[in-house]
Amino acid sequence: MSKKNNILILILVLTITLYTIDIYSKIPIGNTVIWWALLIAILSYFYKSKKIFFNENNSNIIKPVEIYLIWNVICIVRGLFVAQGYWEWKFLIQTSLVLLIPLCIYVVTNTYWVQKVVQKWFYYALPPFFIYIFLMSPEAIGHYLVPLSFVLLFFPFLTNKIRLLCLFAALIVFASNLSARSNVIKFLIPMLLALVYYFKLLANTPVLKITRIVFIVIPFILLYLGITNTFNVFKISDYVEGEYKVADAEGAPPGSGDLTSDSRTFLYVEVISSAIKYDYVWLGRTPARGNESPHFGPDIDKDLGTNKMERHSNEVSILNVFTWTGIVGVVLYFLIFLKATYLAIYKSKSRIMKIIGIYLAFRWVYAWVEDFSKFNLSYFFLWIVIGICLSNDFRAMTDSEFKNWVRGIFDQRYRKAIVKKQLVKVEKNLNNNI
């Protein structure tokens, strides 16, 4: 890989990492204009790198992602005619950057590129964490260490040294803010799935196929049960006895440490009611607008002076997709998970690839619970997982080759063993495009 591309990947990694924790930082890192310029540059890099890193054999496989991207662009263009005033134009630009992140599909399907990204993060973004930990709020820790949760998926293939590092990172996340349930879950699930690799009874294809189907359809079942007031999965306190509380996080509202508290039902009610009231159920309200929020609206109007009672985005990813791009956007987003998880489990050579497919299916479920829609490490690494599942190159790898690939992140000897063919192709593309 050329020196230029190495530098670009390093800038990409550091930019997304710092932008992820910007809102949690106790000292200012940058300003809006600088961040937007950097993020636009990253999106441009994703698209321009298609000639270098994208394997044309994946062209048909990534069609669902490209269709989703086209619909997002259509919604962005519609937003140009909808936006009014400073804040709506700012929301339109900010959200458009998020909706265009799937452009990374042209690079995240490349085994060599993904390995380089993770390697750069470990070499250049992880060391400053141990200094910056004192300059950010506890909740930021889990967001900063997202790449370690990704590496945990490959726990059986890691060296003992890296295993200890990942487990230590998980303990830091758990200890720093247990009330930040999302951070805890995003580290816990990869650890549990990695352990499945050791149990052939659980890791066999029939079991994983059934698990995938359950994960894929359960959000729709639970949504129906919730709407019909039959069963509400978010009201955990109605179904379990006793109190499950931890100390409230620094700066969080009182009572946020209640692990059984329902902080999602009213969001669904607000988002769906707003869509029906203003008739944007199918096509969405565009990324320039949000949902009417009786709960947050008054304070938002007071702070921004918009007088529309709107909350531009919510903590639940799928609600944001629905608000900005409608049911059409939700269906297209769903089809990406449907195809990627299918290919990972039915069309791959390795057991670890099938486990990654289950992890992606879990992320589909979790999109209905949280997963902020932001240009951050969590959303970026979600697309890396999607790219891995869609990639012919990744799915053609055996467990032994995956082991070399993962260890190659930290050891050049393994790196050469697994990426030699891919590197030849990349270098050829680089030379053709100079």
Coordinates of C-alpha atoms in Angstrom, one line a residue:
M1 CA 0.0 0.0 0.0
S2 CA 1.3 3.5 -0.9
K3 CA 2.5 5.9 1.8
K4 CA -0.3 8.2 0.7
N5 CA -3.0 5.7 1.5
N6 CA -1.4 4.8 4.8
I7 CA -1.5 8.4 5.8
L8 CA -5.1 8.8 4.6
I9 CA -6.2 5.7 6.6
L10 CA -4.4 7.1 9.7
I11 CA -6.2 10.4 9.3
L12 CA -9.5 8.6 8.9
V13 CA -9.0 6.5 12.0
L14 CA -7.9 9.4 14.2
T15 CA -10.7 11.7 12.9
I16 CA -13.5 9.2 13.6
T17 CA -12.1 8.3 17.0
L18 CA -11.8 12.0 18.1
Y19 CA -15.2 12.9 16.6
T20 CA -16.8 10.0 18.5
I21 CA -15.7 11.4 21.9
D22 CA -16.0 15.1 21.0
I23 CA -19.3 15.5 22.9
Y24 CA -18.0 13.7 25.9
S25 CA -14.7 15.7 26.1
K26 CA -14.0 18.0 29.0
I27 CA -11.9 20.2 26.7
P28 CA -12.9 21.3 23.2
I29 CA -11.4 19.3 20.4
G30 CA -12.6 21.1 17.3
N31 CA -15.4 23.1 15.8
T32 CA -18.3 22.2 13.5
V33 CA -16.9 23.5 10.3
I34 CA -13.6 21.6 10.8
W35 CA -15.4 18.4 11.7
W36 CA -17.7 18.7 8.7
A37 CA -14.8 19.3 6.3
L38 CA -12.9 16.2 7.7
L39 CA -16.0 14.0 7.5
I40 CA -16.8 15.1 3.9
A41 CA -13.1 14.3 3.0
I42 CA -13.6 10.8 4.5
L43 CA -16.7 10.2 2.5
S44 CA -15.0 11.4 -0.6
Y45 CA -12.1 9.0 0.2
F46 CA -14.5 6.1 0.5
Y47 CA -15.9 6.7 -2.9
K48 CA -12.6 7.5 -4.7
S49 CA -10.9 4.4 -3.2
K50 CA -13.4 2.2 -5.0
K51 CA -11.0 1.9 -8.0
I52 CA -8.2 0.8 -5.7
F53 CA -9.8 -1.4 -3.0
F54 CA -13.1 -2.7 -4.4
N55 CA -13.3 -6.1 -5.9
E56 CA -15.7 -6.0 -8.8
N57 CA -16.7 -9.6 -8.0
N58 CA -18.7 -8.0 -5.1
S59 CA -20.6 -5.7 -7.4
N60 CA -23.9 -7.6 -7.4
I61 CA -23.6 -8.5 -3.8
I62 CA -23.5 -4.9 -2.5
K63 CA -26.6 -3.8 -4.6
P64 CA -28.8 -3.6 -1.5
V65 CA -26.3 -1.1 0.0
E66 CA -26.2 0.9 -3.2
I67 CA -30.0 1.1 -3.4
Y68 CA -30.1 2.2 0.2
L69 CA -27.6 4.9 -0.6
I70 CA -29.5 6.1 -3.6
W71 CA -32.7 6.4 -1.4
N72 CA -30.7 8.3 1.2
V73 CA -29.5 10.7 -1.4
I74 CA -33.1 11.2 -2.6
C75 CA -34.1 12.0 1.0
I76 CA -31.2 14.4 1.3
V77 CA -32.2 16.2 -1.9
R78 CA -35.8 16.4 -0.6
G79 CA -34.4 17.9 2.5
L80 CA -33.0 20.8 0.5
F81 CA -36.6 21.9 -0.2
V82 CA -37.8 21.2 3.4
A83 CA -35.1 22.9 5.5
Q84 CA -36.0 26.2 7.0
G85 CA -33.8 28.3 9.3
Y86 CA -30.4 27.8 10.7
W87 CA -31.0 24.7 12.8
E88 CA -32.8 22.7 10.1
W89 CA -30.0 23.4 7.6
K90 CA -27.4 22.4 10.2
F91 CA -29.4 19.2 11.0
L92 CA -29.6 18.5 7.2
I93 CA -25.9 18.7 6.7
Q94 CA -25.0 16.8 9.9
T95 CA -27.5 14.0 9.2
S96 CA -26.6 13.7 5.5
L97 CA -23.0 12.9 6.5
V98 CA -24.4 10.0 8.6
L99 CA -26.7 8.7 5.8
L100 CA -23.7 8.7 3.4
I101 CA -21.5 6.5 5.6
P102 CA -22.6 3.4 3.6
L103 CA -20.2 4.7 0.9
C104 CA -17.5 2.8 2.9
I105 CA -18.9 -0.4 1.4
Y106 CA -16.3 0.1 -1.4
V107 CA -13.5 -0.4 1.1
V108 CA -14.8 -2.4 4.0
T109 CA -15.2 -5.4 1.7
N110 CA -11.4 -5.5 1.2
T111 CA -9.5 -7.7 3.6
Y112 CA -6.3 -5.7 3.5
W113 CA -8.0 -2.3 4.0
V114 CA -10.0 -3.5 7.0
Q115 CA -6.9 -5.0 8.6
K116 CA -5.0 -1.7 8.0
V117 CA -7.8 0.3 9.7
V118 CA -7.8 -1.8 12.8
Q119 CA -4.0 -1.9 12.9
K120 CA -3.8 1.9 12.7
W121 CA -6.3 2.3 15.5
F122 CA -4.4 -0.1 17.8
Y123 CA -1.0 1.6 17.0
Y124 CA -2.0 5.2 17.0
A125 CA -5.5 5.7 18.6
L126 CA -5.3 3.3 21.5
P127 CA -2.2 4.6 23.3
P128 CA -3.5 8.2 23.7
F129 CA -6.6 6.7 25.4
F130 CA -4.7 6.1 28.6
I131 CA -4.0 9.8 28.8
Y132 CA -7.3 11.1 27.4
I133 CA -9.3 8.9 29.8
F134 CA -8.9 11.7 32.4
L135 CA -10.3 14.3 30.0
M136 CA -13.6 12.7 29.1
S137 CA -16.7 11.5 30.9
P138 CA -17.0 7.8 31.9
E139 CA -19.6 7.1 29.2
A140 CA -17.1 8.0 26.5
I141 CA -14.8 5.1 27.4
G142 CA -17.1 2.5 25.8
H143 CA -17.4 4.6 22.7
Y144 CA -13.7 5.1 22.4
L145 CA -12.9 1.4 22.8
V146 CA -15.4 0.1 20.2
P147 CA -12.6 -1.4 18.0
L148 CA -11.6 -3.6 20.9
S149 CA -15.2 -5.0 21.1
F150 CA -14.8 -5.8 17.3
V151 CA -11.6 -7.7 17.9
L152 CA -13.3 -9.6 20.8
L153 CA -15.3 -11.4 18.1
F154 CA -12.0 -13.2 17.1
F155 CA -11.1 -14.1 20.7
P156 CA -10.2 -17.7 19.8
F157 CA -7.6 -16.5 17.3
L158 CA -5.9 -13.9 19.4
T159 CA -2.6 -14.3 21.2
N160 CA -2.7 -14.4 25.0
K161 CA -1.3 -10.8 25.2
I162 CA -4.1 -9.4 23.0
R163 CA -6.7 -11.5 24.8
L164 CA -5.7 -9.9 28.1
L165 CA -5.7 -6.4 26.5
C166 CA -9.3 -6.9 25.2
L167 CA -10.5 -8.4 28.5
F168 CA -8.9 -5.5 30.4
A169 CA -10.6 -3.0 28.1
A170 CA -14.0 -4.7 28.7
L171 CA -13.5 -4.5 32.5
I172 CA -12.7 -0.8 32.1
V173 CA -15.9 -0.3 30.2
F174 CA -18.0 -2.3 32.7
A175 CA -16.4 -0.6 35.8
S176 CA -16.5 3.0 34.3
N177 CA -20.2 3.2 33.9
L178 CA -22.4 0.2 34.3
S179 CA -25.5 2.3 33.9
A180 CA -24.4 2.9 30.3
R181 CA -26.1 -0.3 29.3
S182 CA -25.4 0.0 25.6
N183 CA -21.6 0.1 26.1
V184 CA -21.8 -2.9 28.4
I185 CA -23.9 -4.9 26.0
K186 CA -21.7 -4.1 23.0
F187 CA -18.7 -5.6 24.7
L188 CA -20.5 -8.5 26.4
I189 CA -22.2 -9.9 23.3
P190 CA -19.0 -10.3 21.2
M191 CA -17.4 -12.0 24.2
L192 CA -20.3 -14.5 24.5
L193 CA -20.4 -15.1 20.8
A194 CA -16.7 -15.7 20.6
L195 CA -17.1 -18.4 23.3
V196 CA -19.6 -20.2 21.1
Y197 CA -16.7 -21.0 18.7
Y198 CA -15.4 -23.4 21.3
F199 CA -18.7 -25.3 21.5
K200 CA -19.3 -27.2 18.2
L201 CA -22.8 -28.2 19.4
L202 CA -23.7 -24.5 19.5
A203 CA -21.6 -23.3 16.6
N204 CA -23.0 -25.8 14.1
T205 CA -24.8 -24.4 11.1
P206 CA -28.4 -25.5 11.9
V207 CA -28.3 -23.8 15.3
L208 CA -26.9 -20.7 13.9
K209 CA -29.4 -20.6 11.1
I210 CA -32.3 -20.8 13.6
T211 CA -30.6 -18.1 15.7
R212 CA -30.3 -15.8 12.7
I213 CA -34.0 -16.2 11.8
V214 CA -35.0 -15.4 15.4
F215 CA -32.9 -12.3 15.5
I216 CA -34.1 -11.1 12.1
V217 CA -37.8 -11.4 12.8
I218 CA -38.1 -10.7 16.5
P219 CA -38.1 -6.9 16.2
F220 CA -41.2 -7.0 14.1
I221 CA -42.9 -9.5 16.5
L222 CA -42.0 -7.4 19.5
L223 CA -43.2 -4.2 17.7
Y224 CA -46.5 -5.8 17.0
L225 CA -46.9 -7.0 20.5
G226 CA -46.0 -3.6 21.9
I227 CA -48.4 -1.7 19.6
T228 CA -51.3 -4.1 20.5
N229 CA -50.4 -3.7 24.2
T230 CA -49.9 -7.4 24.6
F231 CA -46.3 -7.4 25.7
N232 CA -43.7 -4.6 26.1
V233 CA -40.2 -5.8 26.2
F234 CA -38.9 -2.4 27.4
K235 CA -41.0 -2.6 30.6
I236 CA -38.7 -5.1 32.3
S237 CA -39.8 -4.0 35.7
D238 CA -43.2 -5.4 35.0
Y239 CA -41.8 -8.9 34.5
V240 CA -39.0 -9.2 37.1
E241 CA -39.0 -8.7 40.8
G242 CA -36.5 -6.8 42.9
E243 CA -34.4 -3.7 42.2
Y244 CA -31.4 -3.7 39.8
K245 CA -29.7 -0.4 40.2
V246 CA -26.2 1.1 40.0
A247 CA -24.9 4.6 40.8
D248 CA -26.1 7.3 38.5
A249 CA -23.5 8.3 35.9
E250 CA -21.7 11.6 36.2
G251 CA -24.0 14.3 34.8
A252 CA -26.8 11.9 34.1
P253 CA -30.4 12.6 35.4
P254 CA -31.4 11.1 38.7
G255 CA -32.6 7.5 38.4
S256 CA -30.7 6.8 35.3
G257 CA -28.9 4.0 37.1
D258 CA -32.0 1.9 37.3
L259 CA -31.2 -1.0 35.0
T260 CA -34.8 -2.0 34.6
S261 CA -36.1 1.5 33.7
D262 CA -38.1 1.9 30.5
S263 CA -36.6 4.7 28.5
R264 CA -37.7 3.6 25.1
T265 CA -41.5 3.1 25.0
F266 CA -42.3 6.8 25.0
L267 CA -39.8 7.4 22.1
Y268 CA -41.6 4.9 19.9
V269 CA -45.0 6.5 20.8
E270 CA -43.6 10.0 20.0
V271 CA -42.0 9.0 16.7
I272 CA -44.9 6.9 15.3
S273 CA -47.5 9.4 16.4
S274 CA -45.6 12.3 14.8
A275 CA -45.2 10.3 11.5
I276 CA -48.9 9.6 11.4
K277 CA -49.9 13.2 12.4
Y278 CA -47.7 14.8 9.7
D279 CA -48.1 12.1 7.1
Y280 CA -44.5 11.0 6.5
V281 CA -44.8 7.4 7.4
W282 CA -43.7 6.0 4.0
L283 CA -41.2 8.5 2.7
G284 CA -39.9 10.0 5.9
R285 CA -39.5 13.6 6.9
T286 CA -36.0 14.0 5.3
P287 CA -32.8 14.4 7.4
A288 CA -33.6 18.1 7.8
R289 CA -36.5 17.4 10.2
G290 CA -37.2 15.4 13.3
N291 CA -40.2 14.0 15.1
E292 CA -42.6 16.0 17.3
S293 CA -41.7 15.4 20.9
P294 CA -44.0 16.4 23.7
H295 CA -41.4 15.2 26.2
F296 CA -38.2 16.9 24.8
G297 CA -39.8 19.6 22.6
P298 CA -40.4 22.4 25.1
D299 CA -36.8 22.4 26.3
I300 CA -35.5 22.1 22.7
D301 CA -37.7 25.1 21.7
K302 CA -36.4 27.0 24.7
D303 CA -32.7 26.3 23.8
L304 CA -32.9 26.7 20.0
G305 CA -35.9 28.9 19.5
T306 CA -37.4 26.7 16.8
N307 CA -40.9 26.6 18.2
K308 CA -41.7 23.3 16.5
M309 CA -41.6 20.9 19.4
E310 CA -39.2 18.7 17.4
R311 CA -36.4 16.4 18.4
H312 CA -34.1 15.9 15.5
S313 CA -32.8 12.5 16.5
N314 CA -33.3 9.8 19.1
E315 CA -31.2 7.2 20.9
V316 CA -32.9 4.4 18.9
S317 CA -31.2 3.9 15.5
I318 CA -34.2 2.4 13.6
L319 CA -36.5 5.3 14.8
N320 CA -34.0 7.7 13.2
V321 CA -34.0 5.7 9.9
F322 CA -37.8 5.8 10.0
T323 CA -38.1 9.5 10.7
W324 CA -35.5 10.6 8.1
T325 CA -36.2 8.0 5.3
G326 CA -39.6 6.5 6.2
I327 CA -40.7 2.9 5.9
V328 CA -39.0 2.7 2.5
G329 CA -35.7 3.5 4.2
V330 CA -36.3 0.9 7.0
V331 CA -37.1 -1.8 4.5
L332 CA -34.0 -1.1 2.5
Y333 CA -31.9 -1.0 5.6
F334 CA -33.4 -4.3 6.7
L335 CA -32.6 -5.9 3.3
I336 CA -28.9 -5.2 3.9
F337 CA -28.9 -7.1 7.2
L338 CA -31.0 -9.8 5.7
K339 CA -28.6 -10.5 2.8
A340 CA -25.4 -9.9 4.8
T341 CA -26.4 -12.3 7.6
Y342 CA -27.6 -14.9 5.0
L343 CA -24.3 -14.8 3.1
A344 CA -22.2 -15.0 6.3
I345 CA -24.0 -18.1 7.5
Y346 CA -24.9 -19.9 4.3
K347 CA -22.1 -18.9 2.0
S348 CA -18.9 -18.9 4.0
K349 CA -16.2 -21.4 4.7
S350 CA -15.3 -20.6 8.3
R351 CA -17.1 -21.1 11.6
I352 CA -15.9 -17.7 12.8
M353 CA -17.6 -16.1 9.8
K354 CA -20.9 -17.6 10.7
I355 CA -20.5 -16.3 14.3
I356 CA -19.9 -12.8 12.8
G357 CA -23.1 -13.2 10.9
I358 CA -24.9 -13.9 14.2
Y359 CA -23.3 -10.8 15.7
L360 CA -24.6 -8.7 12.7
A361 CA -28.1 -10.2 13.2
F362 CA -27.8 -9.1 16.9
R363 CA -26.9 -5.6 15.7
W364 CA -30.1 -5.5 13.6
V365 CA -32.1 -6.3 16.8
Y366 CA -30.1 -3.8 18.8
A367 CA -30.9 -1.1 16.2
W368 CA -34.4 -1.2 17.6
V369 CA -33.1 -0.7 21.2
E370 CA -30.3 1.9 20.8
D371 CA -27.3 2.3 18.4
F372 CA -27.1 6.1 18.0
S373 CA -27.2 7.2 14.3
K374 CA -23.9 9.2 14.4
F375 CA -20.7 9.4 12.5
N376 CA -18.8 7.5 15.2
L377 CA -16.8 4.4 15.7
S378 CA -19.8 2.2 16.7
Y379 CA -21.7 3.0 13.4
F380 CA -18.5 2.8 11.3
F381 CA -17.5 -0.6 12.7
L382 CA -21.1 -1.8 12.2
W383 CA -20.5 -1.1 8.5
I384 CA -17.2 -2.9 8.6
V385 CA -19.0 -6.0 9.9
I386 CA -21.6 -5.6 7.1
G387 CA -18.8 -5.3 4.6
I388 CA -17.1 -8.4 6.0
C389 CA -20.3 -10.4 5.7
L390 CA -20.9 -9.3 2.1
S391 CA -17.3 -9.7 0.9
N392 CA -16.5 -12.7 -1.2
D393 CA -12.9 -12.4 -0.1
F394 CA -13.7 -12.6 3.6
R395 CA -16.3 -15.4 3.2
A396 CA -13.8 -17.4 1.2
M397 CA -11.4 -17.5 4.1
T398 CA -11.1 -20.6 6.3
D399 CA -10.7 -20.4 10.1
S400 CA -7.0 -20.8 9.7
E401 CA -6.8 -17.9 7.2
F402 CA -9.0 -15.8 9.6
K403 CA -6.5 -16.6 12.4
N404 CA -3.7 -15.3 10.2
W405 CA -5.7 -12.2 9.2
V406 CA -6.5 -11.3 12.8
R407 CA -3.0 -11.9 14.1
G408 CA -1.7 -9.9 11.2
I409 CA -3.2 -6.8 12.8
F410 CA -0.5 -7.0 15.4
D411 CA 2.2 -9.1 13.8
Q412 CA 3.6 -8.5 10.3
R413 CA 4.6 -12.1 9.8
Y414 CA 0.9 -13.2 9.8
R415 CA -0.1 -10.1 7.8
K416 CA 2.1 -11.2 4.9
A417 CA 0.7 -14.7 5.0
I418 CA -2.9 -13.8 4.5
V419 CA -2.9 -10.6 2.5
K420 CA -0.3 -11.4 -0.2
K421 CA -2.8 -12.0 -3.0
Q422 CA -4.9 -9.0 -1.9
L423 CA -1.9 -6.8 -1.6
V424 CA -0.8 -7.6 -5.2
K425 CA -4.2 -6.6 -6.4
V426 CA -4.2 -3.4 -4.4
E427 CA -0.7 -2.4 -5.6
K428 CA -1.8 -3.1 -9.2
N429 CA -4.8 -0.8 -8.8
L430 CA -2.7 1.8 -7.2
N431 CA -0.3 1.8 -10.1
N432 CA -3.1 1.9 -12.6
N433 CA -4.6 5.0 -10.9
I434 CA -1.5 7.1 -10.3

